[in-house]
Structures are given as structure tokens and as C-alpha cells.
Coordinates of C-alpha atoms and ligand atoms in Angstrom, one line a residue:
M1 CA 115.5 87.4 37.8
K2 CA 117.0 85.9 34.6
I3 CA 115.2 87.0 31.5
L4 CA 115.7 85.6 28.0
I5 CA 114.8 88.2 25.4
T6 CA 114.7 86.8 21.9
G7 CA 115.3 88.9 18.8
G8 CA 117.1 91.5 21.0
A9 CA 119.4 92.6 18.2
G10 CA 116.5 93.7 16.0
F11 CA 114.6 96.9 15.9
I12 CA 112.1 96.6 18.7
G13 CA 114.0 94.0 20.6
S14 CA 117.1 96.2 21.0
H15 CA 114.9 98.9 22.6
V16 CA 113.4 96.4 24.9
V17 CA 116.8 95.0 25.9
R18 CA 118.2 98.5 26.6
L19 CA 115.1 99.4 28.7
F20 CA 115.3 96.3 30.8
V21 CA 119.1 96.4 31.2
N22 CA 119.1 100.0 32.3
K23 CA 115.9 100.1 34.4
Y24 CA 116.5 96.8 36.2
P25 CA 120.1 96.4 37.2
D26 CA 119.2 93.5 39.4
Y27 CA 117.9 91.5 36.5
Q28 CA 120.2 89.4 34.3
I29 CA 119.2 90.1 30.7
F30 CA 120.1 87.5 28.0
N31 CA 119.7 88.5 24.4
L32 CA 119.2 85.5 22.1
D33 CA 119.5 86.4 18.4
K34 CA 120.5 84.6 15.2
L35 CA 121.7 87.9 13.7
T36 CA 119.9 87.5 10.4
Y37 CA 120.1 90.5 8.0
A38 CA 117.7 92.3 10.5
G39 CA 119.8 91.7 13.6
N40 CA 122.6 94.1 14.4
L41 CA 124.6 94.2 17.6
A42 CA 125.6 97.8 16.8
N43 CA 122.0 98.6 18.0
L44 CA 123.2 97.7 21.5
A45 CA 126.8 99.1 21.5
D46 CA 126.0 101.4 24.4
I47 CA 125.1 98.6 26.8
E48 CA 127.2 95.7 25.6
E49 CA 129.6 96.1 28.5
K50 CA 126.9 96.2 31.2
E51 CA 127.3 93.5 33.9
N52 CA 123.7 92.5 33.7
Y53 CA 123.7 91.9 29.9
Q54 CA 124.8 88.9 27.9
F55 CA 124.5 88.0 24.2
L56 CA 123.7 84.5 23.1
K57 CA 124.0 83.9 19.3
G58 CA 121.8 81.2 18.0
D59 CA 118.7 80.1 16.2
I60 CA 115.3 79.4 17.9
V61 CA 114.8 76.7 15.2
D62 CA 117.6 74.7 16.9
A63 CA 115.8 72.9 19.7
D64 CA 118.9 71.1 21.0
W65 CA 120.7 74.5 21.5
L66 CA 117.7 76.0 23.2
D67 CA 117.7 73.0 25.6
E68 CA 121.4 73.6 26.3
I69 CA 121.0 77.3 27.1
F70 CA 117.9 76.7 29.3
T71 CA 120.0 74.1 31.2
T72 CA 123.0 76.4 31.6
Y73 CA 121.2 79.7 32.5
K74 CA 118.0 78.6 34.1
F75 CA 115.9 81.5 32.8
D76 CA 112.9 82.7 34.9
A77 CA 111.1 84.3 32.0
V78 CA 111.1 84.7 28.2
V79 CA 110.2 87.8 26.3
H80 CA 109.9 86.5 22.7
L81 CA 110.4 88.9 19.9
A82 CA 112.6 86.9 17.4
A83 CA 110.8 86.7 14.1
E84 CA 110.9 87.2 10.4
S85 CA 109.1 90.5 10.4
H86 CA 108.8 91.9 6.8
V87 CA 105.5 91.3 4.9
D88 CA 107.1 91.7 1.5
R89 CA 109.7 89.0 2.2
S90 CA 107.0 86.7 3.4
I91 CA 105.3 87.0 0.0
T92 CA 108.5 85.7 -1.7
D93 CA 109.6 83.2 0.9
P94 CA 106.7 82.0 3.1
L95 CA 108.6 79.0 4.5
A96 CA 111.3 81.1 6.2
F97 CA 108.4 82.6 8.2
V98 CA 107.0 79.2 9.1
Q99 CA 110.4 78.1 10.2
T100 CA 111.2 81.0 12.6
N101 CA 107.8 82.3 13.5
V102 CA 106.0 79.0 13.9
I103 CA 108.5 76.2 14.5
G104 CA 110.9 78.5 16.4
T105 CA 108.1 79.7 18.7
V106 CA 106.9 76.1 19.3
N107 CA 110.5 75.1 20.1
L108 CA 110.8 77.8 22.7
L109 CA 107.4 76.8 24.2
N110 CA 108.5 73.2 24.4
T111 CA 111.8 74.1 25.9
A112 CA 110.2 76.4 28.5
R113 CA 107.6 73.8 29.4
K114 CA 110.2 71.1 29.8
H115 CA 112.4 73.2 32.1
W116 CA 109.7 75.0 34.0
K117 CA 107.2 72.1 34.5
E118 CA 107.9 71.6 38.2
N119 CA 107.0 75.2 39.1
L120 CA 105.1 76.7 36.2
Q121 CA 103.6 79.5 38.4
D122 CA 107.1 81.0 39.0
H123 CA 107.9 81.5 35.3
L124 CA 106.5 83.6 32.4
F125 CA 106.4 83.2 28.6
Y126 CA 105.6 86.6 27.1
H127 CA 105.0 86.5 23.4
I128 CA 105.2 89.7 21.3
S129 CA 102.8 89.8 18.3
T130 CA 101.2 92.1 15.8
D131 CA 97.9 93.7 15.0
E132 CA 98.2 92.1 11.5
V133 CA 96.7 88.8 12.8
Y134 CA 93.3 90.5 12.9
G135 CA 93.3 91.1 9.2
S136 CA 92.2 94.2 7.4
L137 CA 89.7 96.9 8.5
G138 CA 87.4 98.9 6.3
E139 CA 86.9 102.6 6.9
D140 CA 85.5 102.1 10.4
G141 CA 86.2 100.1 13.5
L142 CA 89.1 99.2 15.6
F143 CA 90.8 95.9 16.5
T144 CA 90.1 94.8 20.0
E145 CA 91.4 91.8 22.0
E146 CA 88.1 90.0 21.0
T147 CA 88.4 90.6 17.2
A148 CA 88.5 87.3 15.4
Y149 CA 91.8 86.4 13.8
D150 CA 91.8 86.8 10.0
P151 CA 95.5 86.9 8.8
R152 CA 95.9 87.6 5.1
S153 CA 99.7 87.5 4.4
P154 CA 102.1 84.7 5.0
Y155 CA 103.7 86.9 7.7
S156 CA 100.5 87.5 9.6
A157 CA 99.5 83.9 9.1
S158 CA 102.7 82.7 10.7
K159 CA 102.3 85.2 13.6
A160 CA 98.7 84.2 14.1
S161 CA 99.8 80.6 14.2
S162 CA 102.4 81.3 16.8
D163 CA 99.9 83.3 18.9
H164 CA 97.5 80.3 18.8
F165 CA 100.3 77.9 20.0
V166 CA 101.2 80.2 22.9
R167 CA 97.6 80.3 24.1
A168 CA 97.3 76.5 23.5
Y169 CA 100.3 76.0 25.9
Y170 CA 98.5 78.1 28.5
H171 CA 95.2 76.1 28.3
T172 CA 96.7 72.7 27.7
Y173 CA 99.8 72.6 29.8
G174 CA 99.3 75.5 32.2
L175 CA 102.4 77.4 31.0
H176 CA 102.1 81.0 32.3
V177 CA 101.8 83.2 29.2
K178 CA 101.0 86.7 28.1
V179 CA 100.5 88.0 24.6
S180 CA 100.5 91.5 23.2
N181 CA 99.5 92.6 19.7
C182 CA 101.0 95.9 18.6
S183 CA 100.5 98.3 15.6
N184 CA 103.2 99.6 13.3
N185 CA 106.3 100.8 15.2
Y186 CA 108.7 103.5 14.0
G187 CA 111.9 105.0 15.4
P188 CA 115.7 104.6 15.6
N189 CA 117.3 101.4 14.4
H190 CA 114.4 100.4 12.2
F191 CA 115.7 98.4 9.3
P192 CA 115.4 100.4 6.0
E193 CA 113.3 97.8 4.2
K194 CA 110.2 99.2 6.1
L195 CA 108.3 102.2 4.9
I196 CA 109.5 105.0 7.2
P197 CA 113.3 104.2 7.3
L198 CA 113.3 103.3 3.6
A199 CA 111.7 106.7 2.8
I200 CA 114.1 108.6 5.1
H201 CA 117.1 106.8 3.4
N202 CA 115.8 107.6 -0.1
I203 CA 114.8 111.2 0.6
K204 CA 118.2 111.8 2.1
N205 CA 119.9 110.4 -1.0
E206 CA 117.4 112.0 -3.4
K207 CA 116.2 108.6 -4.7
P208 CA 112.6 107.7 -5.7
V209 CA 110.4 107.0 -2.7
P210 CA 108.2 104.0 -3.6
V211 CA 104.6 104.2 -2.5
Y212 CA 102.5 101.1 -3.2
G213 CA 99.3 101.4 -5.2
K214 CA 97.7 104.8 -4.6
G215 CA 99.1 105.3 -1.1
E216 CA 95.6 105.0 0.4
N217 CA 96.4 102.2 2.9
I218 CA 96.2 103.2 6.5
R219 CA 98.5 102.2 9.4
D220 CA 98.4 103.1 13.1
W221 CA 102.0 104.3 14.1
L222 CA 103.6 104.0 17.5
Y223 CA 107.0 105.2 18.6
V224 CA 109.2 102.2 19.3
L225 CA 110.1 103.3 22.9
D226 CA 106.4 103.5 23.7
H227 CA 106.1 99.9 22.6
A228 CA 109.0 99.0 24.8
R229 CA 107.4 100.8 27.7
A230 CA 104.2 98.9 27.1
I231 CA 106.1 95.6 27.1
D232 CA 107.7 96.5 30.4
V233 CA 104.3 97.3 32.0
I234 CA 102.6 94.1 30.6
F235 CA 105.5 91.9 31.6
H236 CA 105.3 93.1 35.2
E237 CA 101.6 93.9 35.7
G238 CA 99.7 92.2 33.0
K239 CA 97.4 89.3 33.9
V240 CA 98.7 85.8 33.1
G241 CA 96.7 84.2 30.2
D242 CA 95.6 87.6 28.9
T243 CA 96.1 89.5 25.7
Y244 CA 96.8 93.2 25.4
N245 CA 96.5 95.4 22.3
I246 CA 99.0 98.2 21.9
G247 CA 98.4 101.1 19.5
G248 CA 99.3 104.7 18.8
I249 CA 95.8 106.1 18.3
N250 CA 97.6 107.6 15.3
E251 CA 96.2 106.6 11.9
W252 CA 97.9 107.8 8.7
R253 CA 97.3 107.1 5.0
N254 CA 100.6 106.2 3.6
I255 CA 100.7 109.0 1.1
D256 CA 99.9 111.6 3.8
L257 CA 102.6 110.2 6.0
I258 CA 105.2 110.3 3.2
E259 CA 104.3 113.8 2.3
L260 CA 104.7 114.9 5.9
L261 CA 108.0 113.1 6.1
C262 CA 109.2 114.8 2.9
D263 CA 108.3 118.2 4.4
V264 CA 110.1 117.4 7.7
M265 CA 113.2 116.4 5.9
D266 CA 113.1 119.4 3.5
E267 CA 113.3 121.6 6.6
K268 CA 116.0 119.6 8.4
L269 CA 118.1 119.3 5.2
G270 CA 117.7 123.0 4.3
R271 CA 115.9 122.1 1.1
E272 CA 113.2 124.1 -0.6
K273 CA 109.7 123.3 0.7
G274 CA 108.1 120.7 -1.6
Q275 CA 111.4 119.6 -3.1
S276 CA 111.4 116.1 -1.6
R277 CA 107.8 115.4 -2.5
Q278 CA 108.9 115.3 -6.1
L279 CA 110.7 112.0 -5.2
I280 CA 107.4 110.2 -4.4
T281 CA 106.8 107.5 -7.0
F282 CA 103.7 105.3 -7.1
V283 CA 104.7 101.7 -7.8
K284 CA 102.9 98.3 -8.2
D285 CA 100.8 97.5 -5.1
R286 CA 101.7 94.8 -2.6
A287 CA 99.9 91.5 -3.3
G288 CA 96.9 91.1 -0.8
H289 CA 97.7 94.6 0.6
D290 CA 95.7 95.0 3.9
L291 CA 93.8 98.3 3.6
R292 CA 93.7 99.5 7.2
Y293 CA 94.9 98.6 10.7
A294 CA 93.8 100.5 13.8
I295 CA 94.1 99.4 17.4
D296 CA 91.9 99.9 20.4
S297 CA 94.3 99.9 23.3
S298 CA 91.8 100.9 25.9
K299 CA 92.3 97.7 27.9
L300 CA 96.0 98.5 28.3
V301 CA 95.3 102.2 29.0
N302 CA 92.5 101.5 31.6
E303 CA 93.8 98.5 33.3
L304 CA 97.6 99.1 33.4
G305 CA 97.7 102.9 33.0
W306 CA 100.0 102.9 29.9
K307 CA 99.7 105.6 27.2
P308 CA 102.0 106.8 24.4
S309 CA 104.5 109.4 25.7
V310 CA 105.3 111.2 22.4
T311 CA 103.1 112.7 19.7
F312 CA 103.7 111.5 16.1
E313 CA 105.2 114.9 15.2
E314 CA 107.7 114.6 18.0
G315 CA 108.5 110.9 17.3
L316 CA 108.9 111.5 13.6
A317 CA 111.3 114.5 14.2
K318 CA 113.3 112.4 16.7
T319 CA 113.4 109.5 14.2
V320 CA 114.6 111.7 11.3
D321 CA 117.3 113.3 13.6
W322 CA 118.5 109.9 14.6
Y323 CA 118.9 108.7 11.0
L324 CA 120.6 111.9 9.9
Q325 CA 123.0 111.7 12.9
N326 CA 123.7 108.0 12.4
S327 CA 124.5 107.8 8.7
E328 CA 127.2 105.3 9.4
W329 CA 124.6 102.9 10.9
L330 CA 122.4 103.4 7.8
D331 CA 125.3 103.1 5.3
N332 CA 126.4 99.8 7.0
V333 CA 123.0 98.1 7.0
T334 CA 122.4 99.2 3.4
S335 CA 125.8 98.1 2.2
G336 CA 125.7 94.7 3.8
N337 CA 129.1 95.3 5.4
Y338 CA 127.9 94.4 8.8
Q339 CA 126.6 91.0 7.6
S340 CA 130.0 90.0 6.3
Y341 CA 131.6 91.2 9.5
Y342 CA 129.3 88.9 11.5
E343 CA 129.8 86.0 9.2
Q344 CA 133.6 86.2 10.0
Q345 CA 133.1 87.1 13.6
Y346 CA 130.8 84.1 14.5
V347 CA 132.3 81.3 12.3
N348 CA 131.4 78.6 14.9
R349 CA 127.7 78.7 14.7
Ligands
NAD1 P1 113.2 92.8 13.2 O1 113.1 92.0 11.9 O2 113.8 94.1 13.2 O3 114.1 91.9 14.3 C1 113.9 90.5 14.4 C2 115.1 89.9 15.2 O4 114.9 88.5 15.3 C3 116.4 90.1 14.4 O5 117.4 90.6 15.3 C4 116.8 88.8 13.9 O6 118.2 88.5 13.8 C5 116.1 87.9 15.0 N1 115.8 86.5 14.4 C6 115.1 86.3 13.3 N2 115.0 84.9 13.1 C7 115.6 84.4 14.2 C8 115.8 83.0 14.6 N3 115.4 82.0 13.8 N4 116.4 82.8 15.8 C9 116.8 83.8 16.6 N5 116.7 85.1 16.2 C10 116.1 85.4 15.0 O7 111.8 92.8 13.8 P2 111.0 93.9 14.7 O8 110.3 94.8 13.8 O9 111.9 94.3 15.8 O10 109.9 92.9 15.4 C11 110.1 92.2 16.6 C12 108.9 91.5 16.9 O11 107.8 92.4 17.1 C13 108.4 90.5 15.9 O12 107.9 89.3 16.6 C14 107.3 91.2 15.2 O13 106.4 90.3 14.6 C15 106.7 92.0 16.3 N6 106.0 93.3 15.9 C16 106.7 94.1 15.1 C17 106.0 95.4 14.7 C18 106.7 96.4 13.9 O14 106.1 97.4 13.5 N7 108.0 96.3 13.5 C19 104.8 95.6 15.2 C20 104.1 94.7 16.1 C21 104.8 93.5 16.4
DAU2 O1 101.2 96.4 11.9 C1 102.3 95.8 12.5 C2 103.3 95.4 11.4 O2 103.8 96.6 10.8 C3 104.4 94.5 11.9 O3 103.8 93.3 12.5 C4 105.4 94.2 10.8 O4 106.5 93.4 11.3 C5 105.9 95.5 10.3 O5 106.8 95.2 9.2 C6 104.7 96.4 9.8 O6 104.1 95.8 8.6 P1 103.6 96.7 7.4 O7 103.5 95.9 6.2 O8 102.4 97.6 7.8 O9 104.9 97.7 7.3 P2 105.7 98.2 6.1 O10 106.7 99.3 6.6 O11 106.3 97.2 5.2 O12 104.6 99.0 5.2 C7 103.9 100.1 5.8 C8 102.9 100.5 4.7 O13 103.6 101.2 3.7 C9 102.1 99.4 4.1 O14 100.8 99.8 3.7 C10 102.9 99.1 2.8 C11 103.4 100.5 2.4 N1 104.7 100.5 1.7 C12 105.8 99.8 2.3 C13 107.0 99.9 1.7 C14 108.2 99.1 2.2 C15 104.9 101.3 0.6 O15 103.9 102.0 0.2 N2 106.1 101.4 0.1 C16 107.2 100.7 0.5 O16 108.3 100.8 -0.1

């Protein structure tokens, strides 16, 4: 089987690529990535020489190029993760999110449909999405697969739009699709613009840790490898045309999470207990900041037998250890060195 994974140089995508390359030596895995600021081939250094792995640098907004690679490689399936993924960036530049998340996804759908139309049933388009499409919860309740869409940021609006297009191609053209909507991921290789890696970076360097508003917003955190495991299960065993919610059953108020992280890091860095909490700095809130996300993943658990494999305490400890042991990775992505390297390395595209 030839599988095209988009966004494979990013945070979640790199874990999905590694899992598929190592677990399925008979599959040929193609990693399509534009290498934006968030894409980093260093995330995959350990598998780049594997025979069943190939990197394709390019942009999903470029429909002609997509047509070329589908013609050349004849993919059997697509696992689509490429996206602009940061809510704060979507507030300053919504159009970039429309380009990649909406236009890019529709380009991929069109290309898949064109190349697969003779035997749709033998192909699969698996779209990776987010719980943010469901909007913001109050104190009670969980997002289920039936919750009505209510996106409230340009990012979640663009992801909601892409989800609708994917389902429209299933109903209208018979393209075989699956969709999953996951809660907040954390773990190794997370770009340090997002809360947990940003806080780890700042605590390590004794810089202020910015907490938006009063830190009362709630997120449901899942270890990234458990998301990759869920994607594997849904890809192979999920029902065509269905949606699966993926969550950590692990809700944290931002302020409680950051205090826990400070304490974990104090211990690991040999600092006095409570020292890093002094770095916590309350800053201006995010515009339109969703209060609470929480996922009901019982469909995935009951129908496909998936469940998270690590507790939050274990996952957080592993994550902090990874960042402390990989300071070169962190220094590179925060300095922008790797961006200029890739600009020189890939002058042709
Ligand atoms: P990320 O920002 O770390 O990685 C995105 C990747 O997509 C990068 O490698 C980037 O170079 C690539 N990319 C961006 N624009 C592209 C384009 N036009 N063409 C080709 N490649 C392009 O994102 P992530 O956090 O790994 O998220 C991956 C997917 O999972 C996204 O679709 C996101 O919406 C979804 N998701 C993320 C989370 C989370 O907590 N991070 C949770 C649920 C769902
Ligand atoms: O729920 C899934 C989504 O989770 C994914 O679809 C997105 O791609 C991913 O970025 C993430 O979105 P969030 O906005 O929830 O993640 P972020 O890490 O940006 O913020 C987490 C919470 O922490 C949120 O309530 C905002 C807050 N925050 C964030 C940053 C960067 C802070 O308080 N301070 C910060 O500096």
C-alpha cells in the first residue's frame, strides 16, 4: 500500500509517519510537507534512511504539483494532517488558514477524486481534524460526534470548512473518507509557540510564562503518540464515511496545568520547590478565547478498542525529559536557524 501522509514534518504528522514506517514495513510511506516554520525534517532524522519512506517537498495549494505526484506515485490512500495549526496566528492572518486548510484540502480532494474515480472503493481519504470545530463548552458537557459545529476562531472556522468539504466529497462523489476530531495534543517535537512547549522553554530559560486572561480556560490533553495510535486504528478499522472523536479524558485549567509543569520542572532542574511558579505572568487574553473543550471518545473506545496508553503525569514527565535532552532541537526552532537551512537546501521549489 502506498500512503501519502501530508504535514508529516510537523508535530503530530512526524509521529504518525514514524509509527506507520516502523510498524508497516510493507507499506510505502510518502511524507508531503511544505516545510513552513512548523515543519522540520529533524523530527524524522531517525527514519529518513528507511527504504519504505520518502519525503516530497511541496505545497497542497499547488494543484498542478499534486496532480503530478498522484500520477507518478499512484497513492492508495491519503492521511491528511497538513494545516496551519496555531489559533493565535489565525487571528492575525486568517487568509493563510483559508489557503492551506480550505483551498489546500479541496485541492487534495479534487486530485484524489480525479485519480481514484475508476475504483473509489479501493482508496481512502482520511482527514485529521480538531475538537475546536465544535466551539466552546460551558462548565458541563462533552463534544460528541453529533455535536453541531460552532467554530469561533479563524483557525477552527477553516478546519470546520475543510471537514465539511471532506464529508461533501463522500456524499456527492462517493469518495471513501474518514474524519477524526482530536483534543489538544502534547509531547516531543511540539513547536514552542503552543502552551506546553512554550512554557517548558521559558521555564528552562527562567523567562516569564505567559498565561492568557486568568488562566481559567480548560483543555483536554492527549499524549501525541496516543493520537498517532488512534489514527492507525481508525485508518485500518474505522468505518468509511464515519467520524471519530479522540480525547484524553484529561481536562486541565491552564493555570493548574502550568503550576504542575513548574513543579515538575523544578524537580527535574534541581530548583527549589515553587521557584518556577514565580515566572507565571498573566497577560492579555486571546480574542474570542474558547472557554472549555472536552471530548467524548466513547465511540472510538467502544467500537475500535482504543484508549490512551499513558497518564498525564507520565506523558508530561516524558515530554519535559525530551525537551531537556533535546535542547539543540529547541534552540534551532527558536533561533530560526533551521528555516534558513531549508531555504538554502530546497532552492528549487
Ligand atoms: P503543525 O503546525 O505542527 O504541523 C503542520 C505541518 O503541515 C507542518 O509540517 C507544515 O510544514 C505543514 N504544512 C503547512 N501548510 C502546508 C501546505 N500548504 N502544504 C504542505 N504542508 C503544509 O501541526 P500539528 O499540531 O502537527 O497538527 C497537525 C494536524 O492535526 C492539523 O491538521 C491540525 O489541525 C490537527 N490537530 C492538531 C491538534 C493539536 O493539538 N496540535 C489537535 C487536533 C487536531
Ligand atoms: O483542541 C485542539 C487544538 O489544540 C488544535 O486543533 C490546535 O491546532 C492546537 O494549537 C490547540 O489549540 P489551543 O488554542 O487550545 O492550543 P494553545 O497551545 O495555543 O493554547 C492552549 C491554551 O493555553 C489556550 O487556552 C490558550 C492558552 N495559552 C496559550 C499560549 C500559547 C496561554 O495561556 N498562553 C500562551 O502563551
